[in-house]
Amino acid sequence: MNRRELLRAAAALPLAQTALANSAFAQGAYPNRNITMIVPFPAGGQADLAARPVALALERILGKPVIVDNRAGGAGGSIGNAQAARAEPDGYTLLMTLSSLAVLPEADRLFDRPVAYEVSQFAPIARVLADPTLLAVPASAPWKSLQEFVDDAKKRPGQIPYGSSGPYGTLHVAMEMFAASAGIKLLHVPFRGAGPALTALLSGTVQALASAPGTLKQQVEDGKMRVLANWGAERIASFPDLPTFKELGYKDVEFYIWAGLFAQSTLPVPIMDRLRAAMADAVKAPEVIKTFETAGSPVAYMDAPAFSKFVADDSARLIAAVKKIGKVE
């Protein structure tokens, strides 16, 4: 074999290997070991709510354990997102994350920090949940309406503490969007996730929290907290009497907290197809539907193509909101 033939053969080798690998994947070689589903927050938040029933359903469908791994390192989910971005694109490390996925890299740029990851490193597999955020306060709080909350905040700028899942996470951006529109200043108290922030609200450590209906419903029904407003464009079935911010005169205050499953952007197509098909079945499982509906967060499934467009559109809106909010602590 001469040098030209050797180079031609060497150049063709990666293509041949990819073809063989894709063929093996297509024949059902995946999965052949445990799958890890990273949740970049502690237990008790919206991403964890989405992950656990879905992981159990996927385990049954794929025939291998799907282990939920709460990488609760803080930073609004950035640390766990980055770990998933750096994982091997082999289908054995997935990410169940929230709408803050696109916001966090922009926050890094805003503060001239090294960017932990880029959204382009991920491939959307399926959306699982999509709920408007709700404003919750302890049942012991003096405010019975949003107007009472705003009036008090104007009298005491920077003194009413609210919790979040971390700087520029979903809960932080939602509250700052509202505060900017209302012309008030609140005291931001970041936690390592929505679960700890919710615990802080129940204990009275903070006095307000933006959170998803699924993590609030039971607490409201038990009389431990009340909700004052809904960030969605419309009222929701789980809280039909709760007015939206738009109804209350805040026309630009709209925010949704969605949860979706992602893999690495270089994931081989056969594995992506297998996961998409598995997710389409998982969200139809009676136990998954029952768990989400009981929590007040019904399934909001989108397959990869529609979810990809949804992520792009929602991310553009959120990034614009972050730039408008600017540097806040």
PDB file of C-alpha atoms in Angstrom, residues 39-274:
ATOM      1  CA  VAL A  39     -30.579  16.859  38.598  1.00  0.00           C
ATOM      2  CA  PRO A  40     -28.557  20.022  39.306  1.00  0.00           C
ATOM      3  CA  PHE A  41     -30.583  20.856  42.433  1.00  0.00           C
ATOM      4  CA  PRO A  42     -31.386  19.278  45.811  1.00  0.00           C
ATOM      5  CA  ALA A  43     -34.502  17.162  46.304  1.00  0.00           C
ATOM      6  CA  GLY A  44     -37.801  18.984  46.662  1.00  0.00           C
ATOM      7  CA  GLY A  45     -37.716  21.304  43.647  1.00  0.00           C
ATOM      8  CA  GLN A  46     -39.336  21.216  40.217  1.00  0.00           C
ATOM      9  CA  ALA A  47     -36.463  19.427  38.453  1.00  0.00           C
ATOM     10  CA  ASP A  48     -36.432  16.710  41.127  1.00  0.00           C
ATOM     11  CA  LEU A  49     -40.225  16.398  40.900  1.00  0.00           C
ATOM     12  CA  ALA A  50     -39.876  15.860  37.142  1.00  0.00           C
ATOM     13  CA  ALA A  51     -36.945  13.462  37.376  1.00  0.00           C
ATOM     14  CA  ARG A  52     -38.024  10.807  39.865  1.00  0.00           C
ATOM     15  CA  PRO A  53     -41.222   9.426  38.317  1.00  0.00           C
ATOM     16  CA  VAL A  54     -39.732   9.708  34.833  1.00  0.00           C
ATOM     17  CA  ALA A  55     -36.577   7.835  35.916  1.00  0.00           C
ATOM     18  CA  LEU A  56     -38.678   4.969  37.287  1.00  0.00           C
ATOM     19  CA  ALA A  57     -40.684   4.794  34.068  1.00  0.00           C
ATOM     20  CA  LEU A  58     -37.536   4.871  31.903  1.00  0.00           C
ATOM     21  CA  GLU A  59     -36.013   2.115  34.012  1.00  0.00           C
ATOM     22  CA  ARG A  60     -38.969  -0.114  33.214  1.00  0.00           C
ATOM     23  CA  ILE A  61     -38.939   0.807  29.507  1.00  0.00           C
ATOM     24  CA  LEU A  62     -35.166   0.597  28.926  1.00  0.00           C
ATOM     25  CA  GLY A  63     -34.531  -2.372  31.199  1.00  0.00           C
ATOM     26  CA  LYS A  64     -31.638  -0.785  33.100  1.00  0.00           C
ATOM     27  CA  PRO A  65     -31.524   1.238  36.330  1.00  0.00           C
ATOM     28  CA  VAL A  66     -31.899   5.004  35.870  1.00  0.00           C
ATOM     29  CA  ILE A  67     -30.302   6.652  38.900  1.00  0.00           C
ATOM     30  CA  VAL A  68     -31.303  10.201  39.863  1.00  0.00           C
ATOM     31  CA  ASP A  69     -28.170  12.050  40.965  1.00  0.00           C
ATOM     32  CA  ASN A  70     -28.857  15.352  42.743  1.00  0.00           C
ATOM     33  CA  ARG A  71     -25.724  17.423  42.063  1.00  0.00           C
ATOM     34  CA  ALA A  72     -26.755  20.130  44.487  1.00  0.00           C
ATOM     35  CA  GLY A  73     -23.687  22.317  44.190  1.00  0.00           C
ATOM     36  CA  GLY A  74     -25.589  25.588  44.085  1.00  0.00           C
ATOM     37  CA  ALA A  75     -24.939  28.351  41.526  1.00  0.00           C
ATOM     38  CA  GLY A  76     -28.545  28.152  40.351  1.00  0.00           C
ATOM     39  CA  GLY A  77     -27.949  24.727  38.789  1.00  0.00           C
ATOM     40  CA  SER A  78     -24.874  25.790  36.813  1.00  0.00           C
ATOM     41  CA  ILE A  79     -22.551  23.251  38.438  1.00  0.00           C
ATOM     42  CA  GLY A  80     -24.732  20.239  37.646  1.00  0.00           C
ATOM     43  CA  ASN A  81     -25.488  21.502  34.142  1.00  0.00           C
ATOM     44  CA  ALA A  82     -21.759  21.863  33.471  1.00  0.00           C
ATOM     45  CA  GLN A  83     -21.030  18.356  34.745  1.00  0.00           C
ATOM     46  CA  ALA A  84     -23.611  16.934  32.366  1.00  0.00           C
ATOM     47  CA  ALA A  85     -22.203  18.991  29.481  1.00  0.00           C
ATOM     48  CA  ARG A  86     -18.726  17.523  30.059  1.00  0.00           C
ATOM     49  CA  ALA A  87     -19.929  13.903  30.317  1.00  0.00           C
ATOM     50  CA  GLU A  88     -19.287  11.355  27.594  1.00  0.00           C
ATOM     51  CA  PRO A  89     -21.962  11.596  24.876  1.00  0.00           C
ATOM     52  CA  ASP A  90     -22.902   7.940  25.197  1.00  0.00           C
ATOM     53  CA  GLY A  91     -26.427   8.131  26.608  1.00  0.00           C
ATOM     54  CA  TYR A  92     -25.402   7.117  30.124  1.00  0.00           C
ATOM     55  CA  THR A  93     -25.380  10.634  31.583  1.00  0.00           C
ATOM     56  CA  LEU A  94     -28.577  12.613  31.076  1.00  0.00           C
ATOM     57  CA  LEU A  95     -29.691  15.939  32.531  1.00  0.00           C
ATOM     58  CA  MET A  96     -33.092  16.888  33.925  1.00  0.00           C
ATOM     59  CA  THR A  97     -32.904  20.648  34.282  1.00  0.00           C
ATOM     60  CA  LEU A  98     -34.941  23.847  34.258  1.00  0.00           C
ATOM     61  CA  SER A  99     -35.486  26.958  32.152  1.00  0.00           C
ATOM     62  CA  SER A 100     -32.459  28.599  33.784  1.00  0.00           C
ATOM     63  CA  LEU A 101     -30.251  26.459  31.507  1.00  0.00           C
ATOM     64  CA  ALA A 102     -29.818  29.330  29.020  1.00  0.00           C
ATOM     65  CA  VAL A 103     -29.816  32.119  31.612  1.00  0.00           C
ATOM     66  CA  LEU A 104     -26.815  30.967  33.648  1.00  0.00           C
ATOM     67  CA  PRO A 105     -24.157  31.291  30.915  1.00  0.00           C
ATOM     68  CA  GLU A 106     -25.427  34.817  30.238  1.00  0.00           C
ATOM     69  CA  ALA A 107     -25.106  35.633  33.940  1.00  0.00           C
ATOM     70  CA  ASP A 108     -21.490  34.445  33.816  1.00  0.00           C
ATOM     71  CA  ARG A 109     -20.834  36.781  30.911  1.00  0.00           C
ATOM     72  CA  LEU A 110     -22.626  39.624  32.679  1.00  0.00           C
ATOM     73  CA  PHE A 111     -20.226  39.353  35.612  1.00  0.00           C
ATOM     74  CA  ASP A 112     -17.172  38.633  33.410  1.00  0.00           C
ATOM     75  CA  ARG A 113     -16.830  35.149  34.897  1.00  0.00           C
ATOM     76  CA  PRO A 114     -15.632  32.052  33.035  1.00  0.00           C
ATOM     77  CA  VAL A 115     -18.652  30.494  31.345  1.00  0.00           C
ATOM     78  CA  ALA A 116     -19.327  27.097  32.927  1.00  0.00           C
ATOM     79  CA  TYR A 117     -21.028  25.640  29.831  1.00  0.00           C
ATOM     80  CA  GLU A 118     -22.874  26.681  26.688  1.00  0.00           C
ATOM     81  CA  VAL A 119     -26.417  25.704  25.734  1.00  0.00           C
ATOM     82  CA  SER A 120     -25.037  24.509  22.393  1.00  0.00           C
ATOM     83  CA  GLN A 121     -23.400  21.611  24.262  1.00  0.00           C
ATOM     84  CA  PHE A 122     -26.842  20.091  24.887  1.00  0.00           C
ATOM     85  CA  ALA A 123     -29.430  18.339  22.762  1.00  0.00           C
ATOM     86  CA  PRO A 124     -33.044  18.531  24.032  1.00  0.00           C
ATOM     87  CA  ILE A 125     -34.717  15.128  24.309  1.00  0.00           C
ATOM     88  CA  ALA A 126     -38.139  15.946  25.740  1.00  0.00           C
ATOM     89  CA  ARG A 127     -39.967  18.528  27.800  1.00  0.00           C
ATOM     90  CA  VAL A 128     -41.675  17.021  30.845  1.00  0.00           C
ATOM     91  CA  LEU A 129     -43.311  19.840  32.817  1.00  0.00           C
ATOM     92  CA  ALA A 130     -44.069  23.506  32.099  1.00  0.00           C
ATOM     93  CA  ASP A 131     -45.796  25.603  34.736  1.00  0.00           C
ATOM     94  CA  PRO A 132     -46.133  29.293  35.472  1.00  0.00           C
ATOM     95  CA  THR A 133     -44.287  30.375  38.603  1.00  0.00           C
ATOM     96  CA  LEU A 134     -46.349  31.401  41.650  1.00  0.00           C
ATOM     97  CA  LEU A 135     -45.530  33.933  44.362  1.00  0.00           C
ATOM     98  CA  ALA A 136     -45.791  32.298  47.799  1.00  0.00           C
ATOM     99  CA  VAL A 137     -45.525  33.769  51.301  1.00  0.00           C
ATOM    100  CA  PRO A 138     -45.837  32.112  54.745  1.00  0.00           C
ATOM    101  CA  ALA A 139     -49.361  31.739  56.112  1.00  0.00           C
ATOM    102  CA  SER A 140     -48.242  33.912  59.020  1.00  0.00           C
ATOM    103  CA  ALA A 141     -47.240  36.801  56.732  1.00  0.00           C
ATOM    104  CA  PRO A 142     -49.369  39.962  56.974  1.00  0.00           C
ATOM    105  CA  TRP A 143     -50.006  40.281  53.217  1.00  0.00           C
ATOM    106  CA  LYS A 144     -53.322  38.948  51.927  1.00  0.00           C
ATOM    107  CA  SER A 145     -52.881  40.359  48.429  1.00  0.00           C
ATOM    108  CA  LEU A 146     -50.129  41.307  46.011  1.00  0.00           C
ATOM    109  CA  GLN A 147     -50.949  44.989  46.460  1.00  0.00           C
ATOM    110  CA  GLU A 148     -50.401  44.738  50.218  1.00  0.00           C
ATOM    111  CA  PHE A 149     -47.033  43.063  49.560  1.00  0.00           C
ATOM    112  CA  VAL A 150     -45.973  45.798  47.122  1.00  0.00           C
ATOM    113  CA  ASP A 151     -47.121  48.592  49.423  1.00  0.00           C
ATOM    114  CA  ASP A 152     -45.103  47.152  52.317  1.00  0.00           C
ATOM    115  CA  ALA A 153     -42.036  46.638  50.138  1.00  0.00           C
ATOM    116  CA  LYS A 154     -42.151  50.285  49.058  1.00  0.00           C
ATOM    117  CA  LYS A 155     -42.205  51.366  52.712  1.00  0.00           C
ATOM    118  CA  ARG A 156     -39.278  49.061  53.572  1.00  0.00           C
ATOM    119  CA  PRO A 157     -36.943  48.911  50.534  1.00  0.00           C
ATOM    120  CA  GLY A 158     -34.509  46.015  50.656  1.00  0.00           C
ATOM    121  CA  GLN A 159     -35.938  44.616  53.891  1.00  0.00           C
ATOM    122  CA  ILE A 160     -38.318  41.838  52.777  1.00  0.00           C
ATOM    123  CA  PRO A 161     -36.180  38.708  52.183  1.00  0.00           C
ATOM    124  CA  TYR A 162     -37.044  36.263  49.431  1.00  0.00           C
ATOM    125  CA  GLY A 163     -35.444  32.908  48.674  1.00  0.00           C
ATOM    126  CA  SER A 164     -34.190  31.472  45.422  1.00  0.00           C
ATOM    127  CA  SER A 165     -32.412  28.438  44.008  1.00  0.00           C
ATOM    128  CA  GLY A 166     -29.311  30.566  43.403  1.00  0.00           C
ATOM    129  CA  PRO A 167     -28.252  33.722  41.548  1.00  0.00           C
ATOM    130  CA  TYR A 168     -29.899  33.973  38.116  1.00  0.00           C
ATOM    131  CA  GLY A 169     -31.723  30.691  38.587  1.00  0.00           C
ATOM    132  CA  THR A 170     -35.397  30.492  37.646  1.00  0.00           C
ATOM    133  CA  LEU A 171     -36.690  31.682  41.014  1.00  0.00           C
ATOM    134  CA  HIS A 172     -34.290  34.633  41.182  1.00  0.00           C
ATOM    135  CA  VAL A 173     -35.046  35.906  37.679  1.00  0.00           C
ATOM    136  CA  ALA A 174     -38.811  35.629  38.240  1.00  0.00           C
ATOM    137  CA  MET A 175     -38.671  37.694  41.438  1.00  0.00           C
ATOM    138  CA  GLU A 176     -36.381  40.351  39.985  1.00  0.00           C
ATOM    139  CA  MET A 177     -38.623  40.630  36.925  1.00  0.00           C
ATOM    140  CA  PHE A 178     -41.565  41.349  39.250  1.00  0.00           C
ATOM    141  CA  ALA A 179     -39.553  43.692  41.516  1.00  0.00           C
ATOM    142  CA  ALA A 180     -38.361  45.757  38.542  1.00  0.00           C
ATOM    143  CA  SER A 181     -41.893  46.074  37.184  1.00  0.00           C
ATOM    144  CA  ALA A 182     -43.332  47.011  40.607  1.00  0.00           C
ATOM    145  CA  GLY A 183     -40.561  49.479  41.374  1.00  0.00           C
ATOM    146  CA  ILE A 184     -39.598  47.769  44.617  1.00  0.00           C
ATOM    147  CA  LYS A 185     -36.347  46.459  46.072  1.00  0.00           C
ATOM    148  CA  LEU A 186     -36.296  43.121  47.893  1.00  0.00           C
ATOM    149  CA  LEU A 187     -33.554  41.270  49.759  1.00  0.00           C
ATOM    150  CA  HIS A 188     -32.305  38.259  47.770  1.00  0.00           C
ATOM    151  CA  VAL A 189     -31.310  35.219  49.856  1.00  0.00           C
ATOM    152  CA  PRO A 190     -29.921  32.463  47.582  1.00  0.00           C
ATOM    153  CA  PHE A 191     -30.013  28.775  48.553  1.00  0.00           C
ATOM    154  CA  ARG A 192     -28.607  25.628  46.955  1.00  0.00           C
ATOM    155  CA  GLY A 193     -31.937  24.792  45.352  1.00  0.00           C
ATOM    156  CA  ALA A 194     -35.708  25.297  45.439  1.00  0.00           C
ATOM    157  CA  GLY A 195     -36.125  22.613  48.115  1.00  0.00           C
ATOM    158  CA  PRO A 196     -33.978  24.419  50.722  1.00  0.00           C
ATOM    159  CA  ALA A 197     -35.557  27.750  49.717  1.00  0.00           C
ATOM    160  CA  LEU A 198     -39.011  26.276  50.324  1.00  0.00           C
ATOM    161  CA  THR A 199     -37.889  25.005  53.734  1.00  0.00           C
ATOM    162  CA  ALA A 200     -36.616  28.510  54.538  1.00  0.00           C
ATOM    163  CA  LEU A 201     -39.998  29.985  53.623  1.00  0.00           C
ATOM    164  CA  LEU A 202     -41.810  27.516  55.872  1.00  0.00           C
ATOM    165  CA  SER A 203     -39.469  28.321  58.764  1.00  0.00           C
ATOM    166  CA  GLY A 204     -39.831  32.075  58.292  1.00  0.00           C
ATOM    167  CA  THR A 205     -36.182  32.600  57.340  1.00  0.00           C
ATOM    168  CA  VAL A 206     -37.433  34.233  54.135  1.00  0.00           C
ATOM    169  CA  GLN A 207     -40.794  35.870  53.543  1.00  0.00           C
ATOM    170  CA  ALA A 208     -41.406  35.246  49.847  1.00  0.00           C
ATOM    171  CA  LEU A 209     -40.603  32.704  47.165  1.00  0.00           C
ATOM    172  CA  ALA A 210     -41.328  32.227  43.472  1.00  0.00           C
ATOM    173  CA  SER A 211     -41.920  28.541  42.846  1.00  0.00           C
ATOM    174  CA  ALA A 212     -43.755  26.043  40.672  1.00  0.00           C
ATOM    175  CA  PRO A 213     -47.293  24.932  41.567  1.00  0.00           C
ATOM    176  CA  GLY A 214     -46.178  21.349  42.079  1.00  0.00           C
ATOM    177  CA  THR A 215     -43.856  22.250  44.943  1.00  0.00           C
ATOM    178  CA  LEU A 216     -46.380  24.590  46.601  1.00  0.00           C
ATOM    179  CA  LYS A 217     -49.770  22.898  46.281  1.00  0.00           C
ATOM    180  CA  GLN A 218     -49.589  20.628  49.329  1.00  0.00           C
ATOM    181  CA  GLN A 219     -48.170  23.376  51.537  1.00  0.00           C
ATOM    182  CA  VAL A 220     -50.979  25.744  50.559  1.00  0.00           C
ATOM    183  CA  GLU A 221     -53.614  23.071  51.102  1.00  0.00           C
ATOM    184  CA  ASP A 222     -52.125  22.331  54.540  1.00  0.00           C
ATOM    185  CA  GLY A 223     -52.455  26.009  55.453  1.00  0.00           C
ATOM    186  CA  LYS A 224     -48.709  26.565  55.821  1.00  0.00           C
ATOM    187  CA  MET A 225     -48.425  29.228  53.135  1.00  0.00           C
ATOM    188  CA  ARG A 226     -50.496  31.305  50.772  1.00  0.00           C
ATOM    189  CA  VAL A 227     -50.011  32.358  47.173  1.00  0.00           C
ATOM    190  CA  LEU A 228     -50.487  35.947  45.990  1.00  0.00           C
ATOM    191  CA  ALA A 229     -50.066  35.909  42.210  1.00  0.00           C
ATOM    192  CA  ASN A 230     -49.364  33.760  39.152  1.00  0.00           C
ATOM    193  CA  TRP A 231     -46.636  34.630  36.628  1.00  0.00           C
ATOM    194  CA  GLY A 232     -48.501  32.859  33.805  1.00  0.00           C
ATOM    195  CA  ALA A 233     -50.515  34.480  31.034  1.00  0.00           C
ATOM    196  CA  GLU A 234     -53.625  32.652  32.286  1.00  0.00           C
ATOM    197  CA  ARG A 235     -54.936  31.204  35.532  1.00  0.00           C
ATOM    198  CA  ILE A 236     -54.219  27.540  36.175  1.00  0.00           C
ATOM    199  CA  ALA A 237     -56.462  24.641  37.162  1.00  0.00           C
ATOM    200  CA  SER A 238     -54.600  23.831  40.397  1.00  0.00           C
ATOM    201  CA  PHE A 239     -55.074  27.432  41.659  1.00  0.00           C
ATOM    202  CA  PRO A 240     -58.127  28.706  39.743  1.00  0.00           C
ATOM    203  CA  ASP A 241     -58.779  31.665  42.065  1.00  0.00           C
ATOM    204  CA  LEU A 242     -55.218  32.976  41.911  1.00  0.00           C
ATOM    205  CA  PRO A 243     -54.906  36.095  39.712  1.00  0.00           C
ATOM    206  CA  THR A 244     -52.077  36.541  37.236  1.00  0.00           C
ATOM    207  CA  PHE A 245     -49.606  39.413  37.442  1.00  0.00           C
ATOM    208  CA  LYS A 246     -51.007  40.618  34.121  1.00  0.00           C
ATOM    209  CA  GLU A 247     -54.523  40.755  35.583  1.00  0.00           C
ATOM    210  CA  LEU A 248     -53.124  42.835  38.431  1.00  0.00           C
ATOM    211  CA  GLY A 249     -51.590  45.389  36.079  1.00  0.00           C
ATOM    212  CA  TYR A 250     -48.054  44.035  35.557  1.00  0.00           C
ATOM    213  CA  LYS A 251     -48.192  43.572  31.797  1.00  0.00           C
ATOM    214  CA  ASP A 252     -44.557  42.531  31.296  1.00  0.00           C
ATOM    215  CA  VAL A 253     -44.376  40.061  34.200  1.00  0.00           C
ATOM    216  CA  GLU A 254     -44.640  36.557  32.727  1.00  0.00           C
ATOM    217  CA  PHE A 255     -42.445  33.625  33.651  1.00  0.00           C
ATOM    218  CA  TYR A 256     -42.622  29.843  33.321  1.00  0.00           C
ATOM    219  CA  ILE A 257     -40.588  27.169  35.030  1.00  0.00           C
ATOM    220  CA  TRP A 258     -40.235  24.184  32.745  1.00  0.00           C
ATOM    221  CA  ALA A 259     -38.340  20.943  33.265  1.00  0.00           C
ATOM    222  CA  GLY A 260     -36.870  18.908  30.456  1.00  0.00           C
ATOM    223  CA  LEU A 261     -34.490  16.057  29.689  1.00  0.00           C
ATOM    224  CA  PHE A 262     -31.255  16.768  27.814  1.00  0.00           C
ATOM    225  CA  ALA A 263     -28.218  14.872  26.538  1.00  0.00           C
ATOM    226  CA  GLN A 264     -24.954  16.050  24.998  1.00  0.00           C
ATOM    227  CA  SER A 265     -25.208  17.608  21.534  1.00  0.00           C
ATOM    228  CA  THR A 266     -22.875  14.984  20.044  1.00  0.00           C
ATOM    229  CA  LEU A 267     -25.011  12.059  21.226  1.00  0.00           C
ATOM    230  CA  PRO A 268     -25.242   9.482  18.406  1.00  0.00           C
ATOM    231  CA  VAL A 269     -28.550   9.651  16.549  1.00  0.00           C
ATOM    232  CA  PRO A 270     -29.597   6.035  17.288  1.00  0.00           C
ATOM    233  CA  ILE A 271     -29.266   6.625  21.042  1.00  0.00           C
ATOM    234  CA  MET A 272     -31.178   9.903  20.778  1.00  0.00           C
ATOM    235  CA  ASP A 273     -33.938   8.112  18.872  1.00  0.00           C
ATOM    236  CA  ARG A 274     -34.072   5.393  21.540  1.00  0.00           C
TER     237      ARG A 274
END
